[in-house]
Short mmCIF file of C-alpha atoms in Angstrom, two decimals:
data_model
loop_
_atom_site.label_atom_id
_atom_site.label_comp_id
_atom_site.label_asym_id
_atom_site.label_seq_id
_atom_site.Cartn_x
_atom_site.Cartn_y
_atom_site.Cartn_z
CA MET N 415 -63.88 0.94 36.79
CA LYS N 416 -60.48 -0.40 35.22
CA LEU N 417 -61.23 1.04 32.08
CA ARG N 418 -62.17 4.74 33.00
CA LYS N 419 -59.12 4.58 35.09
CA ALA N 420 -56.58 3.77 32.02
CA THR N 421 -58.32 6.40 29.87
CA ALA N 422 -57.80 8.99 32.93
CA VAL N 423 -53.93 7.78 32.93
CA ALA N 424 -53.58 7.53 29.09
CA ALA N 425 -54.81 11.83 29.32
CA THR N 426 -52.94 12.73 31.76
CA ALA N 427 -50.07 11.36 29.80
CA LEU N 428 -51.06 13.16 26.85
CA VAL N 429 -51.61 16.38 28.95
CA LEU N 430 -47.74 15.78 29.89
CA SER N 431 -46.72 14.91 26.67
CA VAL N 432 -48.04 18.01 25.37
CA THR N 433 -47.04 20.41 28.02
CA ALA N 434 -43.41 19.14 27.60
CA THR N 435 -42.99 19.28 23.79
CA ALA N 436 -43.99 23.12 24.42
CA CYS N 437 -41.37 23.88 26.98
CA GLY N 438 -38.80 22.14 24.71
CA GLY N 439 -40.24 24.65 21.85
CA ASP N 440 -39.59 27.46 23.70
CA ASP N 441 -35.89 25.96 24.66
CA SER N 442 -35.42 25.56 21.14
CA LYS N 443 -36.24 28.96 20.37
CA SER N 444 -33.94 30.60 23.03
CA SER N 445 -30.91 28.85 22.47
CA ALA N 446 -31.61 29.86 18.27
CA SER N 447 -31.19 32.80 19.45
CA GLY N 448 -27.71 32.35 20.05
CA SER N 449 -27.20 29.78 17.51
CA GLY N 450 -26.25 31.85 14.07
CA SER N 451 -27.91 29.30 11.88
CA GLY N 452 -29.83 32.11 11.03
CA GLY N 453 -34.03 33.41 11.75
CA GLY N 454 -33.52 33.07 15.37
CA ASP N 455 -35.13 36.04 17.60
CA LYS N 456 -31.52 37.49 18.34
CA ILE N 457 -27.93 37.30 17.98
CA LYS N 458 -25.22 38.06 20.61
CA ILE N 459 -21.87 39.42 18.99
CA GLY N 460 -18.84 40.54 21.52
CA ILE N 461 -17.40 43.98 20.74
CA LYS N 462 -15.78 47.04 22.62
CA TYR N 463 -18.00 49.62 23.91
CA ASP N 464 -15.16 51.93 24.47
CA GLN N 465 -12.45 51.80 21.49
CA PRO N 466 -13.98 55.16 18.95
CA GLY N 467 -13.81 53.77 15.68
CA LEU N 468 -14.07 49.94 16.29
CA GLY N 469 -16.54 49.47 18.77
CA LEU N 470 -17.94 51.99 20.87
CA LYS N 471 -21.55 52.60 23.11
CA GLU N 472 -22.57 56.11 22.11
CA PRO N 473 -24.22 58.12 24.21
CA ASP N 474 -27.69 57.31 23.04
CA GLY N 475 -27.29 53.29 23.16
CA SER N 476 -26.32 52.81 19.62
CA PHE N 477 -22.89 51.26 18.67
CA SER N 478 -20.65 52.54 16.11
CA GLY N 479 -17.16 51.60 14.57
CA PHE N 480 -15.81 49.74 12.27
CA ASP N 481 -15.74 46.42 14.38
CA VAL N 482 -19.73 46.79 14.54
CA ASP N 483 -20.14 47.78 11.31
CA VAL N 484 -18.39 44.25 9.96
CA ALA N 485 -20.29 42.26 12.82
CA THR N 486 -23.71 43.52 11.44
CA TYR N 487 -23.07 42.96 7.76
CA VAL N 488 -22.07 39.22 8.63
CA ALA N 489 -25.24 39.03 11.06
CA LYS N 490 -27.22 40.02 7.77
CA GLU N 491 -25.30 37.12 5.83
CA LEU N 492 -26.21 34.79 8.79
CA GLY N 493 -29.71 35.52 8.57
CA TYR N 494 -30.25 38.34 11.28
CA ASP N 495 -31.43 41.95 10.89
CA ALA N 496 -29.63 44.67 12.81
CA ASP N 497 -32.12 45.03 15.23
CA GLN N 498 -32.21 41.22 15.87
CA ILE N 499 -28.44 41.69 17.25
CA GLU N 500 -27.75 42.22 20.88
CA TRP N 501 -24.22 43.53 21.44
CA VAL N 502 -22.36 42.49 24.63
CA GLU N 503 -19.36 44.48 25.79
CA THR N 504 -16.86 41.63 25.89
CA LYS N 505 -13.31 42.68 27.77
CA SER N 506 -9.95 41.22 25.80
CA ALA N 507 -9.29 39.17 28.95
CA ASP N 508 -12.91 37.44 28.53
CA ARG N 509 -13.35 36.83 24.97
CA GLU N 510 -12.33 32.96 25.31
CA ASN N 511 -14.16 32.74 28.31
CA ALA N 512 -17.28 34.49 26.95
CA LEU N 513 -17.21 32.78 24.28
CA SER N 514 -16.51 28.64 26.09
CA ARG N 515 -19.63 29.85 27.74
CA GLY N 516 -22.03 30.82 25.37
CA ASP N 517 -22.54 33.96 26.39
CA VAL N 518 -22.22 35.51 22.58
CA LYS N 519 -22.27 33.86 19.63
CA ILE N 520 -19.33 35.61 17.92
CA ILE N 521 -17.21 38.08 18.63
CA ALA N 522 -15.55 40.94 16.46
CA ALA N 523 -13.23 43.24 19.28
CA THR N 524 -10.23 43.76 17.51
CA TYR N 525 -9.28 39.95 18.40
CA SER N 526 -5.72 39.91 17.03
CA ILE N 527 -6.00 36.12 15.67
CA THR N 528 -2.30 34.15 17.54
CA ASP N 529 -1.47 30.56 17.68
CA GLU N 530 -2.15 30.84 21.67
CA ARG N 531 -5.45 31.62 21.01
CA LYS N 532 -6.61 29.22 18.49
CA ALA N 533 -5.61 26.31 20.75
CA LYS N 534 -9.16 27.81 23.20
CA VAL N 535 -11.13 29.11 20.21
CA ASP N 536 -11.70 29.24 16.47
CA PHE N 537 -11.15 32.17 13.48
CA ALA N 538 -13.28 33.60 11.11
CA GLY N 539 -11.12 36.08 8.80
CA PRO N 540 -8.81 37.93 8.95
CA TYR N 541 -11.06 40.91 7.83
CA LEU N 542 -8.07 44.13 8.95
CA LEU N 543 -4.62 43.82 8.98
CA ALA N 544 -3.44 46.49 11.67
CA HIS N 545 0.19 47.36 13.07
CA GLN N 546 1.67 48.53 16.30
CA ASP N 547 1.97 51.99 15.74
CA LEU N 548 2.29 55.30 17.34
CA LEU N 549 0.45 58.78 17.33
CA VAL N 550 1.71 61.77 18.58
CA LYS N 551 0.72 65.76 17.90
CA SER N 552 0.31 66.81 14.33
CA ASP N 553 3.69 68.88 14.41
CA SER N 554 5.65 66.39 16.47
CA ASP N 555 9.21 65.67 14.99
CA ILE N 556 9.10 61.85 16.46
CA SER N 557 9.05 59.93 12.80
CA LYS N 558 10.97 57.16 13.76
CA GLY N 559 10.83 54.71 17.16
CA THR N 560 14.11 55.87 18.33
CA ASP N 561 13.00 59.17 18.29
CA LEU N 562 11.19 57.96 21.22
CA ASN N 563 14.17 58.12 23.54
CA GLY N 564 13.65 60.67 26.11
CA LYS N 565 9.96 61.29 25.34
CA LYS N 566 6.62 60.26 27.58
CA LEU N 567 5.47 56.93 25.89
CA CYS N 568 1.78 56.05 27.16
CA SER N 569 -0.25 52.77 27.20
CA VAL N 570 -2.95 51.43 29.10
CA THR N 571 -2.19 49.76 32.55
CA GLY N 572 -1.48 45.32 31.25
CA SER N 573 -0.64 46.31 27.72
CA THR N 574 3.10 45.18 26.35
CA SER N 575 2.49 47.51 23.77
CA ALA N 576 4.97 50.43 25.40
CA GLN N 577 7.29 47.86 26.40
CA ASN N 578 7.87 46.11 23.10
CA VAL N 579 8.81 49.55 22.04
CA HIS N 580 10.96 50.25 25.18
CA ASP N 581 12.68 46.59 24.59
CA THR N 582 13.32 47.01 21.15
CA ILE N 583 14.15 50.52 19.53
CA ALA N 584 13.85 53.41 22.18
CA PRO N 585 15.27 52.24 25.46
CA LYS N 586 15.30 55.59 26.96
CA ALA N 587 11.84 56.31 26.47
CA GLN N 588 9.41 56.84 29.62
CA LEU N 589 7.01 54.67 29.72
CA ARG N 590 3.36 55.96 31.35
CA GLU N 591 0.37 53.74 32.26
CA TYR N 592 -2.99 55.08 32.37
CA SER N 593 -6.23 52.70 33.15
CA GLY N 594 -7.49 53.59 29.58
CA TYR N 595 -6.98 54.41 25.79
CA SER N 596 -9.13 57.61 26.84
CA GLU N 597 -6.56 59.15 29.34
CA CYS N 598 -3.68 58.68 27.29
CA ILE N 599 -4.74 60.90 24.13
CA ALA N 600 -6.14 63.35 26.49
CA GLY N 601 -2.52 63.70 28.33
CA LEU N 602 -1.23 63.58 24.76
CA GLN N 603 -3.56 66.16 23.90
CA SER N 604 -2.65 68.45 27.24
CA GLY N 605 1.44 67.91 26.24
CA ALA N 606 1.92 65.12 29.40
CA VAL N 607 2.76 62.61 27.44
CA ASP N 608 4.75 63.52 24.02
CA ALA N 609 2.95 59.99 21.78
CA VAL N 610 0.82 56.97 22.14
CA THR N 611 1.06 53.35 21.55
CA THR N 612 -1.21 50.63 20.15
CA ASP N 613 -3.10 49.12 16.83
CA ASP N 614 -2.69 51.91 14.58
CA SER N 615 -6.85 50.92 14.11
CA ILE N 616 -7.19 52.17 17.31
CA LEU N 617 -5.25 55.05 17.48
CA ALA N 618 -6.73 55.89 13.95
CA GLY N 619 -10.29 55.96 15.85
CA PHE N 620 -9.41 57.92 18.51
CA ALA N 621 -7.59 60.62 16.31
CA ALA N 622 -11.06 60.39 14.15
CA GLN N 623 -12.96 62.26 16.84
CA ASP N 624 -14.77 65.17 16.02
CA LYS N 625 -13.13 66.71 19.52
CA TYR N 626 -9.38 65.64 17.88
CA LYS N 627 -9.59 66.25 14.07
CA GLY N 628 -6.36 67.58 12.71
CA GLN N 629 -4.41 67.38 16.13
CA PHE N 630 -2.85 64.37 15.73
CA LYS N 631 -1.21 61.93 13.33
CA LEU N 632 0.25 58.60 13.05
CA ALA N 633 3.67 57.76 12.63
CA GLY N 634 3.38 55.05 10.55
CA LEU N 635 6.00 52.81 12.01
CA LYS N 636 4.20 49.06 11.63
CA LEU N 637 5.92 47.53 14.67
CA SER N 638 3.77 44.64 14.66
CA ASN N 639 0.92 42.71 12.36
CA GLU N 640 -2.34 42.37 13.92
CA ASN N 641 -4.77 40.18 12.03
CA TYR N 642 -7.65 40.83 13.18
CA GLY N 643 -10.23 37.63 12.97
CA ILE N 644 -13.70 37.24 14.29
CA GLY N 645 -14.01 34.77 16.98
CA VAL N 646 -16.37 31.58 17.18
CA LYS N 647 -16.61 28.64 19.90
CA LYS N 648 -14.41 25.98 19.29
CA GLY N 649 -15.30 23.31 17.04
CA ASP N 650 -18.08 25.69 15.28
CA THR N 651 -16.38 24.80 11.71
CA LYS N 652 -20.01 25.62 10.06
CA THR N 653 -20.19 28.87 11.51
CA VAL N 654 -16.80 29.91 10.80
CA ASN N 655 -17.11 29.19 7.20
CA LYS N 656 -20.54 31.17 6.86
CA ILE N 657 -18.35 34.33 8.34
CA ASN N 658 -15.57 33.83 6.11
CA THR N 659 -18.31 33.73 2.63
CA ALA N 660 -19.55 36.64 4.24
CA LEU N 661 -16.52 38.38 4.46
CA GLU N 662 -15.63 38.30 0.94
CA LYS N 663 -18.45 39.23 0.16
CA MET N 664 -18.35 42.12 1.99
CA VAL N 665 -15.04 43.34 0.24
CA SER N 666 -16.15 42.38 -3.31
CA ASP N 667 -19.51 44.41 -2.89
CA GLY N 668 -17.26 47.43 -1.67
CA SER N 669 -18.72 47.46 2.09
CA TRP N 670 -15.88 46.70 3.37
CA GLU N 671 -13.88 49.16 1.70
CA LYS N 672 -17.08 51.84 2.86
CA ALA N 673 -17.19 51.01 6.10
CA VAL N 674 -12.84 51.64 6.63
CA GLU N 675 -13.51 55.41 5.28
CA LYS N 676 -16.40 55.91 7.29
CA ASN N 677 -14.50 54.49 10.77
CA PHE N 678 -11.51 55.53 10.46
CA GLY N 679 -11.31 58.12 7.29
CA PRO N 680 -10.51 61.42 8.95
CA ALA N 681 -7.41 60.14 10.83
CA ASP N 682 -6.27 59.87 7.47
CA TYR N 683 -5.51 56.32 8.21
CA LYS N 684 -3.20 54.35 5.53
CA ASN N 685 -5.02 51.09 5.94
CA GLU N 686 -3.74 47.62 4.26
CA PRO N 687 -5.81 46.13 1.88
CA ALA N 688 -8.01 43.93 3.40
CA PRO N 689 -7.04 40.48 3.97
CA LYS N 690 -7.82 37.43 2.09
CA ILE N 691 -9.39 34.41 4.39
CA GLY N 692 -7.04 32.18 6.07
CA ASN N 693 -3.92 34.44 4.89
CA ILE N 694 -2.36 35.56 8.82
CA VAL N 695 0.62 38.15 8.45
CA LYS N 696 3.37 37.45 10.64
#
């Protein structure tokens, strides 16, 4: 009787062990989906949903833009096909938290590399050097910052771009804050504002839209240097190194230049050459 009871207990333990192992296997697979190690079911990538030319969710549910193309290339080099990418909208104010929480594996969302951000996350790249600039109408006589004195300058609520222009080069500019860049661009088209300011890459993306082609131009002022990097959770050096290798390959095989032309070409965007990995322009 004692032997039978012991055998029954052992059998039960064996079943429980197998069950736990099976559950553990599922968790491991789920974890790999965001691990960036390749071979997992999915990789979650944070992007913007509302920036034409960079990160835009199209009406049909697809995604387009330079950030999307760069992230897709990088994901492939990490072992993920395009249909294994789960795009996650990542607002500017939530980027660091999204990485630390593990909501996404990487972020490619006009994410400028700064010392303050580097204290919270790690960056691969940079993969694009942008500059703060002005977007004006094609027939505008605004060609330098001081031309904005007495003119209406638009940026989005919470942005420091317009204030920077006001404080440094055009103290008599009339600042206008709208809830989004789409509203600023519409205001520029209607004449409600005379110029819009933010990163030139963002402005070029809007200007390249079919409905705006030929209507606007970039002033080319280069008011700041914005080094776009791919954000990674702090301490994940392995993933940073893999992404850097992927970015170098993207440049060397011509895919980077093709992505620039595809997304910004219609706006006649005078982009900087592809930056070297780790070279942060101050």
